[in-house]
XYZ file of N, CA and C in Angstrom:
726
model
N 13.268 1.178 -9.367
C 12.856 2.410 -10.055
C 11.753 3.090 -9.280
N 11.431 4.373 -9.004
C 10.798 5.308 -8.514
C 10.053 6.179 -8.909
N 9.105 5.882 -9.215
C 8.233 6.937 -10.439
C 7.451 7.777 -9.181
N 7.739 9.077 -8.839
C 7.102 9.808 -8.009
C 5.818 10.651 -8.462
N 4.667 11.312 -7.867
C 4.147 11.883 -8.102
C 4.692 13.128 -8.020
N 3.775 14.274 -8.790
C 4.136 15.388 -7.751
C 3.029 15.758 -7.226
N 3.240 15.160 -5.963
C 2.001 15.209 -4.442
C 2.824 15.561 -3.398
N 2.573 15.930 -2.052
C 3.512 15.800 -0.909
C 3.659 13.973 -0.855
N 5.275 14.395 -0.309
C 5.624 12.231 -0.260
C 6.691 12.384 -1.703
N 6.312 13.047 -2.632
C 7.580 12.856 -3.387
C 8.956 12.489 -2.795
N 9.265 14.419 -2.360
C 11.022 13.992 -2.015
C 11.021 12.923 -1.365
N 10.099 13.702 -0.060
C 11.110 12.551 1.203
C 11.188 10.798 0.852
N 10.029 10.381 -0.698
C 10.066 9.127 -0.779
C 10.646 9.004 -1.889
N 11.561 9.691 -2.277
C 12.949 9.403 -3.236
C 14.413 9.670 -2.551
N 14.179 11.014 -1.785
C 15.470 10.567 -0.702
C 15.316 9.605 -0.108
N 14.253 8.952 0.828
C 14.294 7.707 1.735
C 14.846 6.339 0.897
N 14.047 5.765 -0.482
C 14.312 4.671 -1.072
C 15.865 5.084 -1.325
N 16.549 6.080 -1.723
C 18.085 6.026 -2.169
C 18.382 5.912 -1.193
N 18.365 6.431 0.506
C 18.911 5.536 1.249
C 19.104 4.481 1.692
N 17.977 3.597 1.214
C 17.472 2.662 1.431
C 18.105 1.750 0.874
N 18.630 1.931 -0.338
C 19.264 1.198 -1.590
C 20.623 1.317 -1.061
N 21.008 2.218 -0.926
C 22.689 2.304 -0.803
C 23.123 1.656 1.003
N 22.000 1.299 2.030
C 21.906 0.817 2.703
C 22.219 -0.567 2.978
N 20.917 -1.022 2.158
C 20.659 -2.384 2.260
C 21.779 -3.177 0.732
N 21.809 -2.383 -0.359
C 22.658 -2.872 -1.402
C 22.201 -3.671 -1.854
N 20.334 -4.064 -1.773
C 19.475 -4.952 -2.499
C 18.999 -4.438 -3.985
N 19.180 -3.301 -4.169
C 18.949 -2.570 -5.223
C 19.168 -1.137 -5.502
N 19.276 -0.549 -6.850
C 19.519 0.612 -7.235
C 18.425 0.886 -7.674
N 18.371 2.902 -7.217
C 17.207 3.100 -7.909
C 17.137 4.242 -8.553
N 16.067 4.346 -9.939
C 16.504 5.420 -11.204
C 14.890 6.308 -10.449
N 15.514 7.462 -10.555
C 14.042 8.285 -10.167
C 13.353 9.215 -11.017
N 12.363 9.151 -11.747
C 11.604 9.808 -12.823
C 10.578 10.547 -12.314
N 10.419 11.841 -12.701
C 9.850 12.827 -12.809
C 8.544 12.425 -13.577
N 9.012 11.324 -14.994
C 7.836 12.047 -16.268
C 7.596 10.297 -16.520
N 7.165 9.912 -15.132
C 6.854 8.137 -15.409
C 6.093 7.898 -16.779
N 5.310 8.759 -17.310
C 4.800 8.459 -19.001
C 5.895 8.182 -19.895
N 6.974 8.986 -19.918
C 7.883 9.121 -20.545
C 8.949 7.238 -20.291
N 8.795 7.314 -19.045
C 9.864 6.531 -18.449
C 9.281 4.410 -18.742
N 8.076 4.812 -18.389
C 6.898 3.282 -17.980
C 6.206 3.342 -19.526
N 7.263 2.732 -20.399
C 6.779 2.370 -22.225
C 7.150 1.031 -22.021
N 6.653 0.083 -23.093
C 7.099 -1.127 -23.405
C 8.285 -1.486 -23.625
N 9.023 0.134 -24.177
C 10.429 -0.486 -24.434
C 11.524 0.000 -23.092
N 10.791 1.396 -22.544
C 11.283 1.838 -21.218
C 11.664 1.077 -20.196
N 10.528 -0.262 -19.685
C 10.447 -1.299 -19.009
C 11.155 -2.221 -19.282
N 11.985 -2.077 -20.529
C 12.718 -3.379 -20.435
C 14.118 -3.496 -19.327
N 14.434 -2.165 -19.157
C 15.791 -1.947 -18.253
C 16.046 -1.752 -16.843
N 14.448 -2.576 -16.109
C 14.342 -2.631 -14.927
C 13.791 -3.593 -14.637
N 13.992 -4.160 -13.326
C 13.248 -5.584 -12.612
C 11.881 -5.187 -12.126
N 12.520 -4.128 -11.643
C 10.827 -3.854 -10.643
C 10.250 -2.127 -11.168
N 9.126 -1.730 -10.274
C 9.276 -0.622 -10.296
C 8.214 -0.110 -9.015
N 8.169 0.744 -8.663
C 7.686 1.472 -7.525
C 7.211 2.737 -7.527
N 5.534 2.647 -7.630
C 4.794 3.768 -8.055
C 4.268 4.624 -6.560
N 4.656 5.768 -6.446
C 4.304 6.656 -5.528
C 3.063 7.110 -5.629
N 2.139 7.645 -4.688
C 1.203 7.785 -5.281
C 0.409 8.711 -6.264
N -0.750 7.769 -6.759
C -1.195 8.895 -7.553
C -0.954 8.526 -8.973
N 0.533 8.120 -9.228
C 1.234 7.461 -10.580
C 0.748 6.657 -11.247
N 0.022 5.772 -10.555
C -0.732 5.157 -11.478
C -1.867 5.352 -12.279
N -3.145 6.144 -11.622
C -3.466 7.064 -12.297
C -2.753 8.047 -13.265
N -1.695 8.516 -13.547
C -1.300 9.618 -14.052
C -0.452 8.936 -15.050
N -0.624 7.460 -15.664
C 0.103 7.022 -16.617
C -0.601 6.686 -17.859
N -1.922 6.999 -18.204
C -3.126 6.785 -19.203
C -2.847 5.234 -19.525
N -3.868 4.771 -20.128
C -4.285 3.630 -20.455
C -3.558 2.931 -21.021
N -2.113 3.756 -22.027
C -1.244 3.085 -22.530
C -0.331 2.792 -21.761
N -0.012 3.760 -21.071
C 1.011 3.177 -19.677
C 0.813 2.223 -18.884
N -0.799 2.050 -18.407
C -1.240 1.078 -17.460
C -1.011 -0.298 -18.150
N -1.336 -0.530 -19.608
C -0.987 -1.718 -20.287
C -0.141 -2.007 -20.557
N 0.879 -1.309 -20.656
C 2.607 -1.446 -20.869
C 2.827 -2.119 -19.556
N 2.837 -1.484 -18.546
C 3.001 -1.938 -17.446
C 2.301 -3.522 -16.965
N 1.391 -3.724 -17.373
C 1.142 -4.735 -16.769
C 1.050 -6.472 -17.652
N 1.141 -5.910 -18.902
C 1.926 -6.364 -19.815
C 3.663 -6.877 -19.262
N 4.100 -5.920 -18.702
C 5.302 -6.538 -18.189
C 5.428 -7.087 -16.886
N 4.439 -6.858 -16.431
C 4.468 -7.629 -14.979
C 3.946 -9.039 -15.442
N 3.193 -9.371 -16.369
C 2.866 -10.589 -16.241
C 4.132 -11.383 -16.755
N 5.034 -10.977 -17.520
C 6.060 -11.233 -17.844
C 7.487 -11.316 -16.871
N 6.930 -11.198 -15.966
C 7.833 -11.125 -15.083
C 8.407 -10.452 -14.164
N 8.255 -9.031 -14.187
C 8.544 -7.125 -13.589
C 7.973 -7.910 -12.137
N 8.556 -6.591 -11.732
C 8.112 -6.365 -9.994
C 8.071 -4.942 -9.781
N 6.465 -5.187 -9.175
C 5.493 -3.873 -9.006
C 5.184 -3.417 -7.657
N 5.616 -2.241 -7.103
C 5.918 -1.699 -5.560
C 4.528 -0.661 -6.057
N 3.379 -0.661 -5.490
C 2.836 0.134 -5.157
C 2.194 1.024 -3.717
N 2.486 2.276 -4.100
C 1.977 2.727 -2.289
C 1.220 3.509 -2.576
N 0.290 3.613 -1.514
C -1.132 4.672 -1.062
C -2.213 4.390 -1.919
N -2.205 4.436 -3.271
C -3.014 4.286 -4.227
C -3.127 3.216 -5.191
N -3.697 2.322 -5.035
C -3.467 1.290 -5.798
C -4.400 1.399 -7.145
N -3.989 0.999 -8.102
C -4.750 0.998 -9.476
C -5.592 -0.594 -9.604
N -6.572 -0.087 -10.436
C -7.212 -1.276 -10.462
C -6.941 -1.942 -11.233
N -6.553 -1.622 -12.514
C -5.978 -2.829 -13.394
C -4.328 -3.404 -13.016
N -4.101 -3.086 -12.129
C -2.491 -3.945 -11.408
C -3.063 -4.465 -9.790
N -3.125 -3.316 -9.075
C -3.499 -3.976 -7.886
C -4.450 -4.664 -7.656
N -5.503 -4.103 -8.424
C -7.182 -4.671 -7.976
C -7.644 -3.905 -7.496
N -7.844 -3.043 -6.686
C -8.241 -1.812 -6.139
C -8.124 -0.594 -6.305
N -8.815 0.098 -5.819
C -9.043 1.684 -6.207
C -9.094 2.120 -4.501
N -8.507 3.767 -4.479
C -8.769 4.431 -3.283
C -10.235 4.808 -3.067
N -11.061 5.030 -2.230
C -11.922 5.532 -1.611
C -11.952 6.353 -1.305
N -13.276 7.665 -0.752
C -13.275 8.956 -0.439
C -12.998 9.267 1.027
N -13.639 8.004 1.934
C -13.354 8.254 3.450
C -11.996 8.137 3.866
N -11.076 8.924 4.593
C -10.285 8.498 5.101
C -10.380 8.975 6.877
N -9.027 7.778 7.408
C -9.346 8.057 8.696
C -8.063 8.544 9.210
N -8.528 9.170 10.014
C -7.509 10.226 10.476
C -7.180 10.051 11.950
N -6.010 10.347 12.247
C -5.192 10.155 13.580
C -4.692 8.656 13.392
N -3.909 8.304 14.871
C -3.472 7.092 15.059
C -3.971 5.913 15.203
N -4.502 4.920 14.568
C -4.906 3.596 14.097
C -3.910 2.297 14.151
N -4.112 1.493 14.654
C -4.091 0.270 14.812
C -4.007 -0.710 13.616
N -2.770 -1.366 13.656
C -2.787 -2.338 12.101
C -2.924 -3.968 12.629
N -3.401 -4.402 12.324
C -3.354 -6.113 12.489
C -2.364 -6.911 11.727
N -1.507 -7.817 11.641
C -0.578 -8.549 11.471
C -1.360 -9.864 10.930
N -1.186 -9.830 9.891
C -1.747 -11.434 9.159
C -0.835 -12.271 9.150
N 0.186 -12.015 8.671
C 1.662 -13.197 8.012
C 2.517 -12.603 8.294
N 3.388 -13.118 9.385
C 4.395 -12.603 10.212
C 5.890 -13.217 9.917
N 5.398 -14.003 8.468
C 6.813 -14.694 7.942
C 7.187 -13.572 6.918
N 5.920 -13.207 6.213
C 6.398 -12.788 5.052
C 7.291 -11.778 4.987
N 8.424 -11.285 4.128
C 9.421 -10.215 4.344
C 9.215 -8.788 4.506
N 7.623 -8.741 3.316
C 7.310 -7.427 4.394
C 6.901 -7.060 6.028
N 6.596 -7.964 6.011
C 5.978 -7.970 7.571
C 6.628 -8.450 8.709
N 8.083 -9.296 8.582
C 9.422 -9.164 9.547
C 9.486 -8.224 10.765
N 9.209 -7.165 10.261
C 9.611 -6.951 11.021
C 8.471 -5.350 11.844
N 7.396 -6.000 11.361
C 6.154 -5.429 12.087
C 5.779 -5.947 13.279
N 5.276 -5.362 14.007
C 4.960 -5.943 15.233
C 3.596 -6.537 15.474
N 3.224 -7.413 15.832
C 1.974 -7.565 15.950
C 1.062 -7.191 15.666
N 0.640 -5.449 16.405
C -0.324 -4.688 16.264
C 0.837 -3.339 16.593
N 0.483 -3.009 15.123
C 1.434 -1.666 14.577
C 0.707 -0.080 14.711
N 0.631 1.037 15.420
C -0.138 2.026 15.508
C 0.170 3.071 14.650
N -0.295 3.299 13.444
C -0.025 4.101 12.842
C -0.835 5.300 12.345
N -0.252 6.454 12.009
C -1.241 7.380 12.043
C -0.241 8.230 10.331
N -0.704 7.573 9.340
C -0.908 7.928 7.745
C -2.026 8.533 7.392
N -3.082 8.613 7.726
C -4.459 8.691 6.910
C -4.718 7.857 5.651
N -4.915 6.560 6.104
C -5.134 5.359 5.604
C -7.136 5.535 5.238
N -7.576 5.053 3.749
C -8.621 5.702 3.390
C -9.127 4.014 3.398
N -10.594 4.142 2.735
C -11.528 3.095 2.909
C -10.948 2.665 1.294
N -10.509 1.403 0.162
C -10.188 1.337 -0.478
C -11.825 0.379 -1.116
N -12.001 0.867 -2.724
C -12.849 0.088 -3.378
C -12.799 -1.347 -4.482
N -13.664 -1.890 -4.550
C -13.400 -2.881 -5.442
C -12.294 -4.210 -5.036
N -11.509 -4.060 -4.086
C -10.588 -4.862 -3.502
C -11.451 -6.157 -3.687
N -10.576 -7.452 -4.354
C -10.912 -8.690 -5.194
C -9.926 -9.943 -3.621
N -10.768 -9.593 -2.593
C -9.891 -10.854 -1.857
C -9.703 -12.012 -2.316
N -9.829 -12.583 -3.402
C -9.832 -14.129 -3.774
C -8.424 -14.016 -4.908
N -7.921 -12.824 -4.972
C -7.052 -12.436 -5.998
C -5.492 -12.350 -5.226
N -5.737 -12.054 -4.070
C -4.756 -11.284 -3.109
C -3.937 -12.152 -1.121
N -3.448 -11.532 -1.239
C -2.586 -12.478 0.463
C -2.604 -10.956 1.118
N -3.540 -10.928 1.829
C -3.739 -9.692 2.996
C -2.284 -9.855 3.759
N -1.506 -9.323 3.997
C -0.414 -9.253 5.010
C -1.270 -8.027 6.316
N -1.744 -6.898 6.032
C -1.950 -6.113 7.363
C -3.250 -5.409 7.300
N -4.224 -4.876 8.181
C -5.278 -4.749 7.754
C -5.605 -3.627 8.932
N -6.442 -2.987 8.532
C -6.815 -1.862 9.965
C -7.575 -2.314 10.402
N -7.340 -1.992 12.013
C -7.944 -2.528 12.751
C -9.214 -1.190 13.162
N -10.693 -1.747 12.721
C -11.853 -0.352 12.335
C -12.243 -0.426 13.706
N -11.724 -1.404 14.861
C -12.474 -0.916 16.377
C -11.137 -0.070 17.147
N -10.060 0.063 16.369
C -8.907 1.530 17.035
C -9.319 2.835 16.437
N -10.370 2.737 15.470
C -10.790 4.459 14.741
C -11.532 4.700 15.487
N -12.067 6.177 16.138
C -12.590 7.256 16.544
C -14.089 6.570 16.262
N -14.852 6.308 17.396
C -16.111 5.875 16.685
C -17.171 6.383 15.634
N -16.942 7.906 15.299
C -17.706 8.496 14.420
C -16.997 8.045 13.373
N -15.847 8.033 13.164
C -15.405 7.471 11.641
C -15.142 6.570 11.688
N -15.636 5.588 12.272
C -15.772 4.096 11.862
C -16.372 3.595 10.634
N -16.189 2.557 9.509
C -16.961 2.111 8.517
C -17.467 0.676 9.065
N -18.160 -0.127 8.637
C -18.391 -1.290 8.477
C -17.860 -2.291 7.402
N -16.485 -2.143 6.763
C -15.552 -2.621 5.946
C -14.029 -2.532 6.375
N -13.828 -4.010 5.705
C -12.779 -4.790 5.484
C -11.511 -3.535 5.116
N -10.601 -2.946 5.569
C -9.354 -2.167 4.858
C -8.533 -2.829 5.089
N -7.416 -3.532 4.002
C -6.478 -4.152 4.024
C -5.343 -3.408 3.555
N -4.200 -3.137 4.449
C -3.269 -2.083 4.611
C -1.740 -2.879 3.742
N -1.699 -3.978 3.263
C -0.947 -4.294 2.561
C -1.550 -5.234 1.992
N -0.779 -5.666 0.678
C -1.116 -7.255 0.239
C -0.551 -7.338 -0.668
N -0.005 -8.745 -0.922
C 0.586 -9.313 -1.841
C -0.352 -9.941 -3.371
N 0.433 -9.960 -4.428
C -0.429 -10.973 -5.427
C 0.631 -11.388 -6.091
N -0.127 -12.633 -6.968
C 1.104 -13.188 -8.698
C 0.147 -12.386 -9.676
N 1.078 -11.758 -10.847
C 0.729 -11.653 -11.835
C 1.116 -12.403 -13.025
N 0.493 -13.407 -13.022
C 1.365 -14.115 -14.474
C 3.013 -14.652 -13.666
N 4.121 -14.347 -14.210
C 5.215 -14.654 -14.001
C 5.819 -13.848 -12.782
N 4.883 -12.625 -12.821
C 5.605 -11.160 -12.020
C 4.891 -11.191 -10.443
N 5.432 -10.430 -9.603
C 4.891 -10.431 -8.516
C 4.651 -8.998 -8.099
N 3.385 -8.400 -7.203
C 2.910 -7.400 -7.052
C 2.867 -6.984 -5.437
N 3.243 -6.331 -5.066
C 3.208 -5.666 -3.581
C 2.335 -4.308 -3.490
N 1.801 -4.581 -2.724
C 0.921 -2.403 -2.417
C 1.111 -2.433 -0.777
N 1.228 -1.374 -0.691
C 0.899 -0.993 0.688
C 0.271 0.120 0.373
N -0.943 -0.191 1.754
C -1.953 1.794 1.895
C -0.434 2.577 2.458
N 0.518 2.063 3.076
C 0.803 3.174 3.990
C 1.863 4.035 3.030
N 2.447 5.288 3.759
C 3.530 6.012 3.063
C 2.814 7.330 1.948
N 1.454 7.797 2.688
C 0.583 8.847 2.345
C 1.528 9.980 3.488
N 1.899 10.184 3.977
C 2.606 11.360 5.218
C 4.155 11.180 4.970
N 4.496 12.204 4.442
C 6.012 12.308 4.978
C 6.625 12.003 5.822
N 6.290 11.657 7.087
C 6.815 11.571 8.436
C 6.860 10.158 8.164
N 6.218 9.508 7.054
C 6.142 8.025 6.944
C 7.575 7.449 7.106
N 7.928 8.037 6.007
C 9.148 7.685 4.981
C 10.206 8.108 5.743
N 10.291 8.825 7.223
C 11.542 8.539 7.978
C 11.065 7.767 9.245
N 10.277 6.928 9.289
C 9.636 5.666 10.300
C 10.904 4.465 9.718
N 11.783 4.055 10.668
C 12.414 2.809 10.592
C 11.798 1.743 10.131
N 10.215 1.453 11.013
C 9.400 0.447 10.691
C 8.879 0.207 9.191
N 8.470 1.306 9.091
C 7.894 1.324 7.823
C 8.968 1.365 6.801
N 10.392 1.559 6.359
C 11.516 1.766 5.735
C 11.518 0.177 5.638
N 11.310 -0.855 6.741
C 12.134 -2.244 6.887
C 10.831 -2.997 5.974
N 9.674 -2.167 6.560
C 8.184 -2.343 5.756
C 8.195 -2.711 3.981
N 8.569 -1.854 3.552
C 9.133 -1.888 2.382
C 10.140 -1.975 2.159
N 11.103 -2.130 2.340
C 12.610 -3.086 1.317
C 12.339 -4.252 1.478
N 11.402 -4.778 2.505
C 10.977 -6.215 2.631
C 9.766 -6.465 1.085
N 9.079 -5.815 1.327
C 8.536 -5.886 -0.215
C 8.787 -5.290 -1.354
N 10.130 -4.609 -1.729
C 10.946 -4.795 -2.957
C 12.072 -5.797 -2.962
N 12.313 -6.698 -1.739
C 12.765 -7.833 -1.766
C 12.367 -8.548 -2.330
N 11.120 -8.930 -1.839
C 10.204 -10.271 -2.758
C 9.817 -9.914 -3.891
N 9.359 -8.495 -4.203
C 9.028 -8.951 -5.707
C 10.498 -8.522 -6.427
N 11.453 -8.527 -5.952
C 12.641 -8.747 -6.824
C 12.804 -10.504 -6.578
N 12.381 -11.049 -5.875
C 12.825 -12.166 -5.864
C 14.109 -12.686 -4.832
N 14.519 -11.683 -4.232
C 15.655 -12.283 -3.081
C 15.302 -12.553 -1.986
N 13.829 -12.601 -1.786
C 13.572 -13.281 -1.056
C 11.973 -13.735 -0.955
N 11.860 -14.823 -0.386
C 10.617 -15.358 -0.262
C 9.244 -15.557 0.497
N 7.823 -15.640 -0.015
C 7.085 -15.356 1.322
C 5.764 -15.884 0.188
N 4.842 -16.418 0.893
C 3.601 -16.487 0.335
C 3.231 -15.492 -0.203
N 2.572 -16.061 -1.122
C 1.398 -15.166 -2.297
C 0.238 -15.604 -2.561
N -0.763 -16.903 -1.858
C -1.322 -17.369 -2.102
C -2.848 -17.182 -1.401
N -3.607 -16.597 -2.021
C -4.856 -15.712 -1.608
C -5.131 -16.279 -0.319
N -5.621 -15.456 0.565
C -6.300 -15.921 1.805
C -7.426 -14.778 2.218
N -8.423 -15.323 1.604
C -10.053 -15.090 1.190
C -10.284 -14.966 2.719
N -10.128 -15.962 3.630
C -10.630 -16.149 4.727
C -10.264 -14.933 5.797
N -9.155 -14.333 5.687
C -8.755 -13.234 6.552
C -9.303 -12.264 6.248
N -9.716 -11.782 4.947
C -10.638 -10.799 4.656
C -12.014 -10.657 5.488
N -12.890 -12.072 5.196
C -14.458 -12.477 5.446
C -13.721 -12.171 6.987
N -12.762 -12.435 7.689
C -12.969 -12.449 9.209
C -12.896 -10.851 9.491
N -12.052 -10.322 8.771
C -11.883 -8.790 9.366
C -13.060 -7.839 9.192
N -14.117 -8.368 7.839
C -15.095 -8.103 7.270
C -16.242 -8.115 8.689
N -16.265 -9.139 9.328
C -16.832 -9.224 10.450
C -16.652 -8.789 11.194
N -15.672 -8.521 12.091
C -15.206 -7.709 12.901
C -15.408 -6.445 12.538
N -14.929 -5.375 11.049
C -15.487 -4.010 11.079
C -16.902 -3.909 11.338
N -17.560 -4.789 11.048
C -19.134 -4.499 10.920
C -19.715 -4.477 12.309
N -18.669 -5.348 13.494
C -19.483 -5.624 14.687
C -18.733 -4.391 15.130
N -17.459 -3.479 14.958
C -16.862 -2.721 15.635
C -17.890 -1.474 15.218
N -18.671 -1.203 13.757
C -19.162 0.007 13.411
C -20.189 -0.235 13.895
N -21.110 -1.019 14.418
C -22.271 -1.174 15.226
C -22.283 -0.657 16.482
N -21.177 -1.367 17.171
C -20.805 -0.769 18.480
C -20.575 0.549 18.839
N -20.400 0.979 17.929
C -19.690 2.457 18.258
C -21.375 3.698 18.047
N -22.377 3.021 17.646
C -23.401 4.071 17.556
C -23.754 4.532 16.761
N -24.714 5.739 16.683
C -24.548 6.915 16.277
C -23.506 8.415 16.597
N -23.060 8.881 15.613
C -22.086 9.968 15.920
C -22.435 11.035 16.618
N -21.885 11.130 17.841
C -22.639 12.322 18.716
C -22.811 13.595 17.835
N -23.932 14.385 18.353
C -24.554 15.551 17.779
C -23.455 16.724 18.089
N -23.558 17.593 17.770
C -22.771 19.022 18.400
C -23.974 19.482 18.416
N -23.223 21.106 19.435
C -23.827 22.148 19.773
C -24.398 22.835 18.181
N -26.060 22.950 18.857
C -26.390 23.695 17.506
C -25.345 25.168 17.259
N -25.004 24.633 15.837
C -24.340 26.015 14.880
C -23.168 25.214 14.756
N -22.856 24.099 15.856
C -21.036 23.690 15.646
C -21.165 22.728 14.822
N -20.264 22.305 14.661
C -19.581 20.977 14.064
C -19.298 20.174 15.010
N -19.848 18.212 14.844
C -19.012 17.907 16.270
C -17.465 17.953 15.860
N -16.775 17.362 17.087
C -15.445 17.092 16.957
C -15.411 15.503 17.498
């Protein structure tokens, strides 16, 4: 199921998943306009999973968010992209984002989302600084790498660009990526996700079991990469730098 916003990323990420589906033949998918309408206690009973575009989760009020996660602990499977909610994912978006082509790191190279990522993946989404993220809750699969950003927009924090969790009975997937249209006709990123509406449908398998430690390491590394990089050069008085 496909609960879209209306943000840019809608279409092209309801045409892409129906190709995707009639592709791979791992699943069908129902696409809603009025996810309030659609994501009720009794709405949820006629789907396995579901897959919030962004923004949607926000835009489902407090009764939706508990319906929903109410059924994930029960068992549902929860696809979230760009924006993760805090009472499902654990996290919230952030105000910084970074812009241009960036560098992803590869944690778990078994798991089905990550098959078929490469090592070190260069992507250029505008992937943002995310808050509140609970590493002791979560299985980092991909993470930005903060010494490939532009040294003025460097942070000194941990961004973890996918991750897995259990909820209760149900299983939870987010990815930051799939903020750009151009996303959602990337091969990589297409194999990116049906690999994680695989697993949390259950056809296939991969750890879920927190790894705290990949966080604290990447945690280190942003901090020694945002050191390195300085202060942000000045511009010409009257300009802006670039």
């Amino acid at each position: 199921m496909l609960a879209p916003a209306r943000e840019p990323g809608q279409v092209p990420a309801a045409e892409a998943l129906e190709r995707l589906a009639k592709a791979s033949g791992a699943f069908r998918v129902v696409v809603s306009t009025e996810p309030r309408e659609s994501l009720t206690a009794q709405g949820l009973g006629r789907f396995k999973a579901v897959l919030l575009c962004p923004a949607v989760g926000h835009s489902l009020g407090e009764d939706g968010r508990k319906a929903l996660a109410a059924w994930l602990e029960k068992g549902g499977g929860l696809v979230e992209v760009c924006d993760p909610s805090p009472e499902l994912s654990g996290a919230r978006t952030g105000s910084h984002a970074f812009s241009g082509k960036v560098g992803i790191t590869l944690h778990d190279p078994r798991h089905p989302a990550t098959v078929p990522v490469r090592p070190y993946w260069k992507v250029d989404d505008g992937l943002r600084v995310l808050d509140g993220f609970d590493a002791k809750s979560a299985r980092v699969l991909l993470s930005l790498d903060v010494s490939s950003v532009p040294a003025p927009s460097r942070k000194p924090v941990h961004v973890p660009a996918a991750w897995v969790r259990a909820r209760g009975a149900g299983r939870l997937f987010f990815t930051a990526l799939g903020r750009q249209d151009a996303t959602w006709k990337d091969p990589l990123f297409l194999e990116h996700i049906l690999g994680g509406i695989q697993w949390v449908l259950g056809q296939k398998q991969g750890e879920a079991a927190p790894n705290p430690d990949v966080s604290a390491e990447m945690q280190k590394l942003a901090e020694r990469a945002a050191s390195a990089s300085g202060p942000a050069p000045r511009g010409e008085p009257g300009k802006e730098s670039r």
